[in-house]
XYZ file of C-alpha atoms in Angstrom:
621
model
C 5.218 -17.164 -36.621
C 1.992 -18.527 -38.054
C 1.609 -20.845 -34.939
C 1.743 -18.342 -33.008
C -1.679 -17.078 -30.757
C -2.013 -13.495 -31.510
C -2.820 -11.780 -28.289
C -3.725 -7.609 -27.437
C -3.504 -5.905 -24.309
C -4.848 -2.557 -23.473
C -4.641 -1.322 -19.788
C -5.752 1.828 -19.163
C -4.432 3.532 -15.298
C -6.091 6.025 -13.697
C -4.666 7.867 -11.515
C -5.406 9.177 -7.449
C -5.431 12.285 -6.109
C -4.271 15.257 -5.744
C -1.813 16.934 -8.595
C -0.530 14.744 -11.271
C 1.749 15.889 -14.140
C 1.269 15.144 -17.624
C 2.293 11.232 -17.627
C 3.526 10.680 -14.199
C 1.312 7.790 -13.614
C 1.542 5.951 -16.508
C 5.324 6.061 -16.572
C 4.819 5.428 -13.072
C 3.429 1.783 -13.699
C 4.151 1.214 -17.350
C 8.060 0.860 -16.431
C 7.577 -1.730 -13.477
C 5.034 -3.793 -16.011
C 6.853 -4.128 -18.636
C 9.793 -5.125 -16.786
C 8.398 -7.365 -15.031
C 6.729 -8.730 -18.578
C 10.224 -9.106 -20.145
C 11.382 -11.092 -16.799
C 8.628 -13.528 -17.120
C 8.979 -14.202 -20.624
C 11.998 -15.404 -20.173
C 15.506 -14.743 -21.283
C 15.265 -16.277 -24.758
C 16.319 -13.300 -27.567
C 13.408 -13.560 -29.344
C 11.018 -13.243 -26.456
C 12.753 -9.632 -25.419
C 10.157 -6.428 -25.427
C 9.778 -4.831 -28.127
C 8.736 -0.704 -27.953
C 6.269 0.416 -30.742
C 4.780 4.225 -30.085
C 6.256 5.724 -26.557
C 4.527 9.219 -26.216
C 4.681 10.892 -22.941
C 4.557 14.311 -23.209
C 2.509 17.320 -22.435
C 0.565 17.427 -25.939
C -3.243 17.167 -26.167
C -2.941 13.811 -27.986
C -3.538 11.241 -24.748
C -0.426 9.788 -23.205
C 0.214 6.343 -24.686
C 3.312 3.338 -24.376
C 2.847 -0.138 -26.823
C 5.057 -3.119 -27.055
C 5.487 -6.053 -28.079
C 6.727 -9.579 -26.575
C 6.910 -13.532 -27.449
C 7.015 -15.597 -25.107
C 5.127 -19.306 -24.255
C 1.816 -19.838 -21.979
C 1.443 -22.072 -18.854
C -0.019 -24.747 -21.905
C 2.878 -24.431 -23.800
C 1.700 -22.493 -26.478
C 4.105 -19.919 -28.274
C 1.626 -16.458 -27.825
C 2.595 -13.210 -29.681
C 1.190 -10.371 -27.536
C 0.972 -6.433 -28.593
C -0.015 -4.163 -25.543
C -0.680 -0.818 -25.089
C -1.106 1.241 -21.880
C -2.547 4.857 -21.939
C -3.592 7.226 -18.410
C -7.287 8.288 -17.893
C -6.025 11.749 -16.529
C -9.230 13.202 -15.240
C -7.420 15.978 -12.951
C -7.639 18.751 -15.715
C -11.330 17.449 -16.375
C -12.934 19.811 -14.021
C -13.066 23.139 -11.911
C -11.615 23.119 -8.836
C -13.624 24.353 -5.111
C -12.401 28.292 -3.671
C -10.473 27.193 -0.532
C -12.980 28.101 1.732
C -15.170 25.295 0.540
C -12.398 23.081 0.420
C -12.085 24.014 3.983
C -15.751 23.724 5.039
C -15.864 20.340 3.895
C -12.720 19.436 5.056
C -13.558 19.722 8.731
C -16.243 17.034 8.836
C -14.532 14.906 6.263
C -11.674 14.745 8.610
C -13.655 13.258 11.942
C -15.204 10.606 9.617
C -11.748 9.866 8.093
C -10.044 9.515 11.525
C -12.666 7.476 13.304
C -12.201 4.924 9.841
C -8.441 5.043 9.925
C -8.005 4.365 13.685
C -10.151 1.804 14.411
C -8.774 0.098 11.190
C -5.016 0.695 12.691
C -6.504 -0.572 16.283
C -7.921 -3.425 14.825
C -4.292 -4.117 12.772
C -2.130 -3.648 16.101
C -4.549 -5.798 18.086
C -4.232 -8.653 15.709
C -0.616 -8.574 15.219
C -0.602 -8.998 18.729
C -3.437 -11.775 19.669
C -2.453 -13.937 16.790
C 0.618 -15.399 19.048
C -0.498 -14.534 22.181
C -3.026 -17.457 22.678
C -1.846 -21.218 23.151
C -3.494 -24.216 21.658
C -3.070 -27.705 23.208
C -0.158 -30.130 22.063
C 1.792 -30.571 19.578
C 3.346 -27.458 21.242
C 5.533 -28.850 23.892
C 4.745 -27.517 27.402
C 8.054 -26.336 27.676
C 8.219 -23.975 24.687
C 4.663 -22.830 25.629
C 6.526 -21.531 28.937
C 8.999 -19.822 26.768
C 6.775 -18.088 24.948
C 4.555 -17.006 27.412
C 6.238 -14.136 28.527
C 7.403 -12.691 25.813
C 3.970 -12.931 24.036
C 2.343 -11.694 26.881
C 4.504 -8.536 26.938
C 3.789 -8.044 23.535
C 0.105 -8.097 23.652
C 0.691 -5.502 26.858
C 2.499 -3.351 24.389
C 0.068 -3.481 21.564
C -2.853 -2.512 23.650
C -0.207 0.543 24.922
C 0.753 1.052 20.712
C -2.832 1.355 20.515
C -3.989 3.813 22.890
C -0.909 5.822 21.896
C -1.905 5.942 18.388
C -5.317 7.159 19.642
C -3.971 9.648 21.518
C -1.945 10.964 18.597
C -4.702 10.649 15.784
C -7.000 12.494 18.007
C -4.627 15.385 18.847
C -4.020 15.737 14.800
C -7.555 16.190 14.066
C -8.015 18.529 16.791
C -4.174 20.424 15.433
C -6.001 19.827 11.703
C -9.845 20.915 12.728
C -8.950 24.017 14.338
C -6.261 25.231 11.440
C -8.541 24.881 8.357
C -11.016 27.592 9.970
C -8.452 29.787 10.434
C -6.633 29.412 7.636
C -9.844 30.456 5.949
C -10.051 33.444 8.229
C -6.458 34.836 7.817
C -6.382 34.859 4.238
C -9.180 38.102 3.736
C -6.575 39.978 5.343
C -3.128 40.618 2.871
C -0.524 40.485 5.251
C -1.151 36.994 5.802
C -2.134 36.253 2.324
C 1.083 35.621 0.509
C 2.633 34.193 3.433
C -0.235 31.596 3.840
C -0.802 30.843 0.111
C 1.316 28.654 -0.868
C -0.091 26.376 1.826
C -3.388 26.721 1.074
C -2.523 25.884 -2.219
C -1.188 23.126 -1.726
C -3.932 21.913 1.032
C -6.549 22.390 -1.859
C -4.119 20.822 -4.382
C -3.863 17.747 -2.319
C -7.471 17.220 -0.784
C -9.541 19.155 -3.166
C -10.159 16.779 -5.675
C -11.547 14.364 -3.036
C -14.118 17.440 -2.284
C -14.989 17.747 -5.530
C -15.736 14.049 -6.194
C -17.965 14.314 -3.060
C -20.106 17.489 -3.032
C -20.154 18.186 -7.046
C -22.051 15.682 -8.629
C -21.517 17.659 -11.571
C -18.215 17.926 -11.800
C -17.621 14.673 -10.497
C -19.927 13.138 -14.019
C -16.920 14.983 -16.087
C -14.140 13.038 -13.911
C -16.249 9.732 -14.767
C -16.078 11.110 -18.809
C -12.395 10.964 -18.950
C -12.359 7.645 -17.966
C -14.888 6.377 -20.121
C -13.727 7.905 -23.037
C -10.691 6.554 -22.456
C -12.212 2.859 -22.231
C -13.447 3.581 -25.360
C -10.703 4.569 -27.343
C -8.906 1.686 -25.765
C -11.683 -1.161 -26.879
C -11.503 0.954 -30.077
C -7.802 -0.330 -30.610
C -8.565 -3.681 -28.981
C -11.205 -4.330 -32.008
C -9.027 -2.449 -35.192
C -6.164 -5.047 -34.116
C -7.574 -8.442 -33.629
C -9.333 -8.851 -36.637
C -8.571 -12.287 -36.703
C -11.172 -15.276 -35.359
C -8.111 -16.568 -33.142
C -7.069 -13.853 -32.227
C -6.993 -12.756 -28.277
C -8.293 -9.628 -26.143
C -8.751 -8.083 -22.988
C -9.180 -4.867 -21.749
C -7.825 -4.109 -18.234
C -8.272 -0.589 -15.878
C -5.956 -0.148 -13.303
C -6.917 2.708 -11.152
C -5.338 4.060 -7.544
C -6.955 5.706 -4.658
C -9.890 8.196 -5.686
C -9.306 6.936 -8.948
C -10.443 3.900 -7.881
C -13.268 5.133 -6.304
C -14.076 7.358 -10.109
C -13.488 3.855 -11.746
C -15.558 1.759 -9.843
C -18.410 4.404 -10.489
C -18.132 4.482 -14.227
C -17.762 0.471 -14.613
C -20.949 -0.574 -12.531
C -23.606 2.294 -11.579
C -25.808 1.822 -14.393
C -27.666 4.877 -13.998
C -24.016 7.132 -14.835
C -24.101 6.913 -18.160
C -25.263 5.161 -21.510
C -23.222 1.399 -21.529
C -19.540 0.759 -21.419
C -17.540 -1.166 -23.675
C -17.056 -4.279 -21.425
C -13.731 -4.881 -19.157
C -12.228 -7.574 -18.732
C -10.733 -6.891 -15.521
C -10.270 -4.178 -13.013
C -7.092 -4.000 -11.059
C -7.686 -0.884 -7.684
C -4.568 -0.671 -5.628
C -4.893 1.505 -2.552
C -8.497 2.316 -3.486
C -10.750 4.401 -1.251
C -13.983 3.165 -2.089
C -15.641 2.827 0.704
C -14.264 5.912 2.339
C -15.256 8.391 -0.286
C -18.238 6.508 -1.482
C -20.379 7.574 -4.261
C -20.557 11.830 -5.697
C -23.488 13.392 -3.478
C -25.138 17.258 -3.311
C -23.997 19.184 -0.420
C -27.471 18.137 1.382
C -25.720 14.305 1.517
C -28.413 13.238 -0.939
C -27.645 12.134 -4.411
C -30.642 13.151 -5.827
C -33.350 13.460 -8.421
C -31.570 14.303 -11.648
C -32.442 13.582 -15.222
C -29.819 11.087 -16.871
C -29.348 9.394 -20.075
C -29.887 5.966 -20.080
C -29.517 3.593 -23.137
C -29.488 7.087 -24.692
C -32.711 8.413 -24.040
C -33.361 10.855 -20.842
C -34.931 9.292 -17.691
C -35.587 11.007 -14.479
C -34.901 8.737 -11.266
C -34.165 9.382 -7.908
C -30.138 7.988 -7.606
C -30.185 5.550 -4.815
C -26.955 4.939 -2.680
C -24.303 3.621 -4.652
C -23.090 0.236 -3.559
C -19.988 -0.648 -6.086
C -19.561 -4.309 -4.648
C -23.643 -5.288 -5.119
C -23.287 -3.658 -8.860
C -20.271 -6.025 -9.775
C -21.239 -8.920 -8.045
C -24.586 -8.778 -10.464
C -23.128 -7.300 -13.846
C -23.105 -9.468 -16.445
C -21.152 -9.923 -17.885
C -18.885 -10.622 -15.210
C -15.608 -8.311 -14.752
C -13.362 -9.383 -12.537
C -12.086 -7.243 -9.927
C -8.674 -7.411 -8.026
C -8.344 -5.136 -4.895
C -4.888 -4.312 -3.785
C -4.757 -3.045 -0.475
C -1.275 -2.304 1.972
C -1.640 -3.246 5.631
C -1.166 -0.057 7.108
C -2.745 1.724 3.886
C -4.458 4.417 5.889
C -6.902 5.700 3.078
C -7.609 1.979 1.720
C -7.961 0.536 5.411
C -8.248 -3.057 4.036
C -11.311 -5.136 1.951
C -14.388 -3.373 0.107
C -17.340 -4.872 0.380
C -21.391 -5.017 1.246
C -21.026 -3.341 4.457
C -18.967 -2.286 7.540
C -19.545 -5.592 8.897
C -18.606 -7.558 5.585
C -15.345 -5.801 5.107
C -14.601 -7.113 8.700
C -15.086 -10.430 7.316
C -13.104 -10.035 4.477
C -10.421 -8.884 6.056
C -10.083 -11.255 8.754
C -10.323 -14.341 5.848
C -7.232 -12.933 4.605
C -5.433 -13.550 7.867
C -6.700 -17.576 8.060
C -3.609 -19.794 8.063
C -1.764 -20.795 10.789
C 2.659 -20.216 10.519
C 3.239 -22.079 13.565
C 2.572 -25.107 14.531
C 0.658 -25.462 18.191
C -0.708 -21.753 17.851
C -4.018 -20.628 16.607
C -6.035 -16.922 16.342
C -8.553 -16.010 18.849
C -10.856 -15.062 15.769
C -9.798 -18.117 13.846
C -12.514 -17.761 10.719
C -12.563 -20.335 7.762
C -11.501 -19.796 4.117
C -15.212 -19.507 3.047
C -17.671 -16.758 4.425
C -20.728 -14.949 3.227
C -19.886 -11.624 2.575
C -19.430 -10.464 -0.776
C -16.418 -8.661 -2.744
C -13.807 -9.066 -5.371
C -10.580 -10.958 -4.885
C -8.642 -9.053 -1.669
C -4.816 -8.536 -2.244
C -3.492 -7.675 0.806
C 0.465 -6.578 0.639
C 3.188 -5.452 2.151
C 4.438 -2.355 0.714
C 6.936 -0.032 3.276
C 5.240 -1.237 6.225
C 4.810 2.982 6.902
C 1.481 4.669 7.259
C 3.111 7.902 5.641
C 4.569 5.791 2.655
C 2.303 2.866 1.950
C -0.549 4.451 0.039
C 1.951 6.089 -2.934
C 3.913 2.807 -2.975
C 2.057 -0.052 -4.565
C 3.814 0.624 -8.043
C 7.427 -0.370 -6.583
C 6.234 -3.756 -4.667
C 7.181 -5.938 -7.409
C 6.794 -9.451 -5.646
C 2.613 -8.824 -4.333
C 1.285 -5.992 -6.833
C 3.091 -6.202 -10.356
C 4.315 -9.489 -10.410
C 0.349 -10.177 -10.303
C -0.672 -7.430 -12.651
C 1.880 -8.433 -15.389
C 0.665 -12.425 -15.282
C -2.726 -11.350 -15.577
C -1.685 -9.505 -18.776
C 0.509 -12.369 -19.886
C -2.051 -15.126 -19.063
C 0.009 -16.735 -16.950
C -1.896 -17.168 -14.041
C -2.000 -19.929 -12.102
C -4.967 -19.218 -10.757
C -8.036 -21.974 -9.130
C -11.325 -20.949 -7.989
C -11.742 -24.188 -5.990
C -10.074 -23.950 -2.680
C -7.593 -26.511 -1.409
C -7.646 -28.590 1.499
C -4.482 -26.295 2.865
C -6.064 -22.890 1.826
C -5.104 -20.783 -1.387
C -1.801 -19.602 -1.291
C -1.041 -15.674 -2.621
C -1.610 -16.262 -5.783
C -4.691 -18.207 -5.766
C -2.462 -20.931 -7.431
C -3.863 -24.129 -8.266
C -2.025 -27.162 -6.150
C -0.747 -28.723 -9.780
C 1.283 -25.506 -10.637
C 4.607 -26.476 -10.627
C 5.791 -22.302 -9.517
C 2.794 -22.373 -6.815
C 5.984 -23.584 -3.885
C 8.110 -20.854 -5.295
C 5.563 -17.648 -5.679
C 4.447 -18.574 -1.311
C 8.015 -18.682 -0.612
C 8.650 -15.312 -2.555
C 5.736 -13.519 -0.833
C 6.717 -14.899 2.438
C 10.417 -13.363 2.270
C 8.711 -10.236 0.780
C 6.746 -10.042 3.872
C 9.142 -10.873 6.479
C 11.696 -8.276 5.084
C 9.030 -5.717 5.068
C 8.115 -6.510 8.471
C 11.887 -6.574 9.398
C 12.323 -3.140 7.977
C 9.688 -1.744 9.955
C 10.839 -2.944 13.011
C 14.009 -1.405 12.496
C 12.813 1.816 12.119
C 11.379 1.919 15.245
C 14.369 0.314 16.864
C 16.610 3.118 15.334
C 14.309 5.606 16.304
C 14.456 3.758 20.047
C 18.122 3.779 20.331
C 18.599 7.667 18.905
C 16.690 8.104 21.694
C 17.682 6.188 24.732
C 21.081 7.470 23.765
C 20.004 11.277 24.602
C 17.722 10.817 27.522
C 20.404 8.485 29.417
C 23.072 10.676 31.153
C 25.792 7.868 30.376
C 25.491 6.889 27.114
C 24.720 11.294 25.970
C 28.078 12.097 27.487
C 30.093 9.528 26.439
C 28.824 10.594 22.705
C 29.847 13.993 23.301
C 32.962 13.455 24.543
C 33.567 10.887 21.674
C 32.019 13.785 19.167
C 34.461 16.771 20.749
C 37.252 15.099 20.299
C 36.560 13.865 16.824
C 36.193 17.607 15.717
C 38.826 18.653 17.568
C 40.856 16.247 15.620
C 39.493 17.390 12.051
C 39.725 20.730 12.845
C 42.838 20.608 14.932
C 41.280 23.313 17.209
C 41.617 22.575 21.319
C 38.014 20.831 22.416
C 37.874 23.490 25.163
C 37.985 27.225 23.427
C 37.111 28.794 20.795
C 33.809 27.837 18.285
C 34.026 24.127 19.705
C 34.741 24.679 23.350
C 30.791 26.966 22.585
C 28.985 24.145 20.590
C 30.538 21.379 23.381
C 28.508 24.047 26.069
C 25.256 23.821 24.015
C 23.549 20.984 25.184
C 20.477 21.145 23.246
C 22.821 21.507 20.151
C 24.609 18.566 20.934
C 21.258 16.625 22.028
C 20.264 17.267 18.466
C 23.212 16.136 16.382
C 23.378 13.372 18.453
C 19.600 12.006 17.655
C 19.811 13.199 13.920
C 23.247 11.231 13.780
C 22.157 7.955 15.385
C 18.539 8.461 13.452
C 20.271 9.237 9.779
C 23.030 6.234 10.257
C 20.504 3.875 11.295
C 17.997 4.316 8.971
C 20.256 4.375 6.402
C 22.026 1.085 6.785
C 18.783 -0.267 7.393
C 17.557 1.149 3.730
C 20.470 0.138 1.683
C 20.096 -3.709 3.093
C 17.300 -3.746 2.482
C 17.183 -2.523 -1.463
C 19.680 -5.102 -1.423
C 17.642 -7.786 -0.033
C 14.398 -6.980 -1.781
C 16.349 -7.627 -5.702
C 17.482 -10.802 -4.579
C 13.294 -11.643 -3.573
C 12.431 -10.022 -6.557
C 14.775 -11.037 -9.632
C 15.849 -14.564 -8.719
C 14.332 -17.644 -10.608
C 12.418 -20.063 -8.517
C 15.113 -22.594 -7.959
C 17.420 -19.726 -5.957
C 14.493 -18.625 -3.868
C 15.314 -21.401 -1.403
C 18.699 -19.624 -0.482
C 17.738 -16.328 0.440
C 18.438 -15.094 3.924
C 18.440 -11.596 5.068
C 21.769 -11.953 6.760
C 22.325 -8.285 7.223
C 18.539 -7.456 8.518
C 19.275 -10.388 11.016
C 22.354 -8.694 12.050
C 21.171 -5.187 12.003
C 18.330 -5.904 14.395
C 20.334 -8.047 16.844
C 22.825 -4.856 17.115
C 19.982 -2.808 17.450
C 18.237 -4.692 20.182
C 21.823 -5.591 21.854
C 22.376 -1.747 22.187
C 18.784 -0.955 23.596
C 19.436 -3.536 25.979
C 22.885 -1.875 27.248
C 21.007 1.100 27.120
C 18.191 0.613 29.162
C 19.801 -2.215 31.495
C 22.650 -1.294 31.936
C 23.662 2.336 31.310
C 20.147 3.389 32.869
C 20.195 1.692 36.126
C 23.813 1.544 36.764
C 23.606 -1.892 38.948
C 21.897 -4.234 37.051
C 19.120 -6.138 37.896
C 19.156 -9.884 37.190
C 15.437 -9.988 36.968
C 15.122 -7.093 34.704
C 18.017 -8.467 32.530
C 16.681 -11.686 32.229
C 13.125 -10.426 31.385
C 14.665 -7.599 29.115
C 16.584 -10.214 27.281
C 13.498 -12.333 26.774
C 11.474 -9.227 25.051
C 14.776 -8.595 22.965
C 15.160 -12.272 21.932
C 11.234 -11.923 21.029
C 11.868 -9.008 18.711
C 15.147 -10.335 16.561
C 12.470 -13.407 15.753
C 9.223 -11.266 15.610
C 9.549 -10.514 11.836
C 9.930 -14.725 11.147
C 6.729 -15.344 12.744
C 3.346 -14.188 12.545
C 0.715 -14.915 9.935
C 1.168 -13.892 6.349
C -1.987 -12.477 4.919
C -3.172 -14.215 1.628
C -5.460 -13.383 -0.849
C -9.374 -13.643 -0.526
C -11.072 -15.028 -3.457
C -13.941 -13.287 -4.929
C -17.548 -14.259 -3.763
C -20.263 -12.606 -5.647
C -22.994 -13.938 -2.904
């Protein structure tokens, strides 16, 4: 025991927006950490956890998990760590907006938000798109650059459509959205509409409110900042009452999502907020929205003159626009920052950074290496570039717009699997970039794990690609299966007689000969059925898929296949083919079915191929 490094932890999450119970957040990501920490320390009985103090609860003492775990270092060093994790809850910190100013700001908020999100989506779509669609020169042989051509080419046809749909669809939201919130405002002076329509205003303001706040209410916004600064304190507090010995080992570590990103990036490096910090080590923001809440202003848009205390005496100044990338990249000491952002993250849209045009850059670094040989991006950039910003994670989390941004605490493989080796020390991690580029985990090309953690967040992100695929191919098939005369009546026929047979009622009187009449009925159950079967086959391979990427040791990585997504998706495109071939034409077409079959042969590989985005390293400029 005495050889032993001591080591202490303290992590300290912040959570996003909108309403958050009493510990939600911090159980939230405490449970995935420290399960990930016991997997990594191996399966030794002395390294198991160890829980000290668990309280999560509703009191007014602060929400707070410790623990315990042995385990050895990438040097081979036997380390005894003690951490603790405790939630910066800064939603009960302040007075909410009345509605109506909710809904005043919410109006232009919204055109700013979906100008951001859909060029960001465009720009996503377009890439996944024009990153096979353009040839290099040999090695590719001439004749597999003829069979790719057409498929490739249809899919860059369809992107550009996938775009301009999605811009068609984003815009007629935010018109739905714009012209609701006024009249929401309206309706509820009068009572007859008031209890109807509170509850949804309720939860409108719940939801977006706090965003307003942080925004418009400088004010209020300083008391959000207080909850997370007291909380750094209390946590260095700890950090210096347990390592009171010279070898002893500490770090202090915020992880913060969405706004609370944005409220933790404010505290840690806008000098003129407050007197000092206690100094982080490291600052982990997963789905942050940074750049598209920005920095607390007056209504006018201007910060302001106001009188603050710095190095605790008072000191009027006029607050300049906040720029959280410039303050970190010249802080000293150094903190280093790890930005977790989802590919079709719609708040997060992808890299922080300098400026519009730096974020650009960012982002398109983390698309740089090439998967197959003889192809190559249009926008091919280098790993190096000038624009500044903190190391870029991008991941894969539900490949869903509607899911992605709540969903960085269950990607185990790209978000905690990091997160718990920083904690552990047991990162692999180079700043000196390698002749074949830096893989995920910014591993240095002597790590012995580096061939196993590229190959684990390679199957992570071809299974997450798969998945969303198959959504849409589900979703494709429900509906081909309704509009087509064929394939709808042989369903209800096939349905009739399959009540008829529970029930043992005749198919042509009664309650079933009625609901066998009702062709809307039938249209529905017949979309809902295909829809809910679908999707959940598709889910339950999947879950089973993504333990065997996450849990396995290196050595078993090698044999993972997703059989059943392979399968799944050849079914699915099989049927669409029948469908639309086939039962939709009636004679069939060589041409088409020979071009068809070329688009469907194109999507069962589509999730194999592609480029993997990889992390960024940090450039302070």
């Amino acid at each position: 025991m005495a050889d032993r490094v001591p080591s202490f932890v303290e992590v300290v999450v912040v959570h996003g927006m909108g309403h958050q119970r009493s510990s939600e957040t911090l159980l939230e990501w405490a449970e995935p950490l420290i399960e990930r920490i016991q997997w990594l320390a191996g399966t030794a009985p002395e390294n198991q956890v160890t829980f000290g103090r668990v309280r999560a609860d509703s009191s007014d003492v602060n929400e707070y998990v410790s623990g315990r775990v042995l385990y050895t270092d990438l040097d081979g060093r036997e380390r005894d760590l003690a951490f603790g994790i405790r939630e910066a809850r800064w939603a009960d910190a302040f007075l909410p907006m009345k509605p109506s100013q909710v809904f005043s700001w919410g109006v232009d908020f919204l055109w700013h938000t979906t100008l951001r999100l859909g060029t960001y989506f465009a720009r996503v779509l377009r890439l996944g798109a024009w990153q096979l669609a353009e040839l290099r020169p040999p090695p590719t042989p001439p004749a597999m650059r003829a069979i790719l051509l057409v498929p490739l080419g249809l899919t860059l046809a369809l992107a550009w459509l996938a775009v301009s749909v999605m811009w068609v669809l984003v815009l007629a939201i935010s018109l739905l959205v714009a012209a609701l919130l006024p009249a929401l405002s309206i309706l509820l002076i009068f009572p007859i509409f008031q209890n109807l329509l509170q509850r949804i205003v309720d939860g409108l303001v719940e939801f977006v409110g706090d965003v307003a706040v942080w925004t418009k209410r400088p004010v209020r916004a300083a008391a959000m900042r207080g909850v997370v600064r007291e909380s750094l304190r209390e946590a260095r507090a700890s950090l210096d009452a347990a390592a009171a010995g010279p070898a002893a080992r500490t770090k202090l570590v915020v992880l913060a999502h969405s706004q609370g990103a944005a409220i933790t990036a404010d505290t840690l490096f806008d000098a003129l907020n407050d007197e000092p910090l206690p100094h982080v080590d490291a600052f982990v923001s997963v789905g942050a929205v940074i750049t598209l809440l920005g920095a607390s202003r007056w209504p006018d848009g201007v910060r302001g003159t106001v009188v603050r205390a710095v190095n605790g005496a008072p000191r009027m100044a006029l607050v300049p626009e906040f720029n959280p990338v410039a303050a970190w990249a010249s802080a000293t000491p150094p903190t280093r920052w790890l930005n977790f952002w989802a590919i079709w993250d719609p708040f997060s849209a992808g890299p922080v950074s300098t400026s519009s045009a730096a974020r650009i850059e960012r982002w398109r670094q983390s698309y740089r290496w090439k998967v197959l040989p003889g192809l190559r991006l249009t926008e091919d950039v280098g790993v190096t570039g000038s624009a500044s910003g903190p190391e870029e994670h991008p991941v894969h989390n539900t490949a869903l717009p509607f899911t992605d941004h709540q969903s960085y605490s269950s990607n185990i493989p790209q978000v905690i699997d990091p997160v718990a080796r920083l904690l552990l020390d047991l990162e692999p991690s180079s700043s000196t970039r390698t002749a074949d580029g830096a893989d995920v985990t910014l591993a240095a090309p002597d790590f012995a794990g580096r061939q196993a953690e590229r190959l684990r967040n390679t199957l992570h992100v071809r299974g997450i690609k798969a998945l969303g695929l198959h959504r849409l191919l589900v979703l494709a098939v429900a509906v081909a299966a309704v509009v087509l005369p064929v394939p709808a009546e042989v369903i209800r026929t096939v349905a009739t007689r399959v009540l008829a047979f529970l029930f043992a009622a005749d198919a042509t009187t009664g309650w079933l000969g009625w609901l066998g009449q009702q062709s809307w009925l039938a249209t529905a159950v017949i979309v809902a059925g295909v829809a809910i079967i679908g999707l959940w086959a598709n889910a339950r391979l999947w879950r089973y898929h993504r333990r065997k990427i996450t849990w396995r040791q290196d050595g078993e990585l090698a044999g993972v296949r997703w059989i059943g997504g392979l399968v799944l998706r050849t079914v699915l495109v099989a049927a669409l083919w029948w469908l639309l071939v086939v039962a939709a034409t009636g004679a069939v077409n060589p041409w088409l079915a020979i071009v068809a079959a070329l688009v469907g042969i194109a999507l069962v590989i589509a999730p194999l191929l592609g480029l993997r985005p990889l992390v960024v390293p940090e450039h302070r400029g």
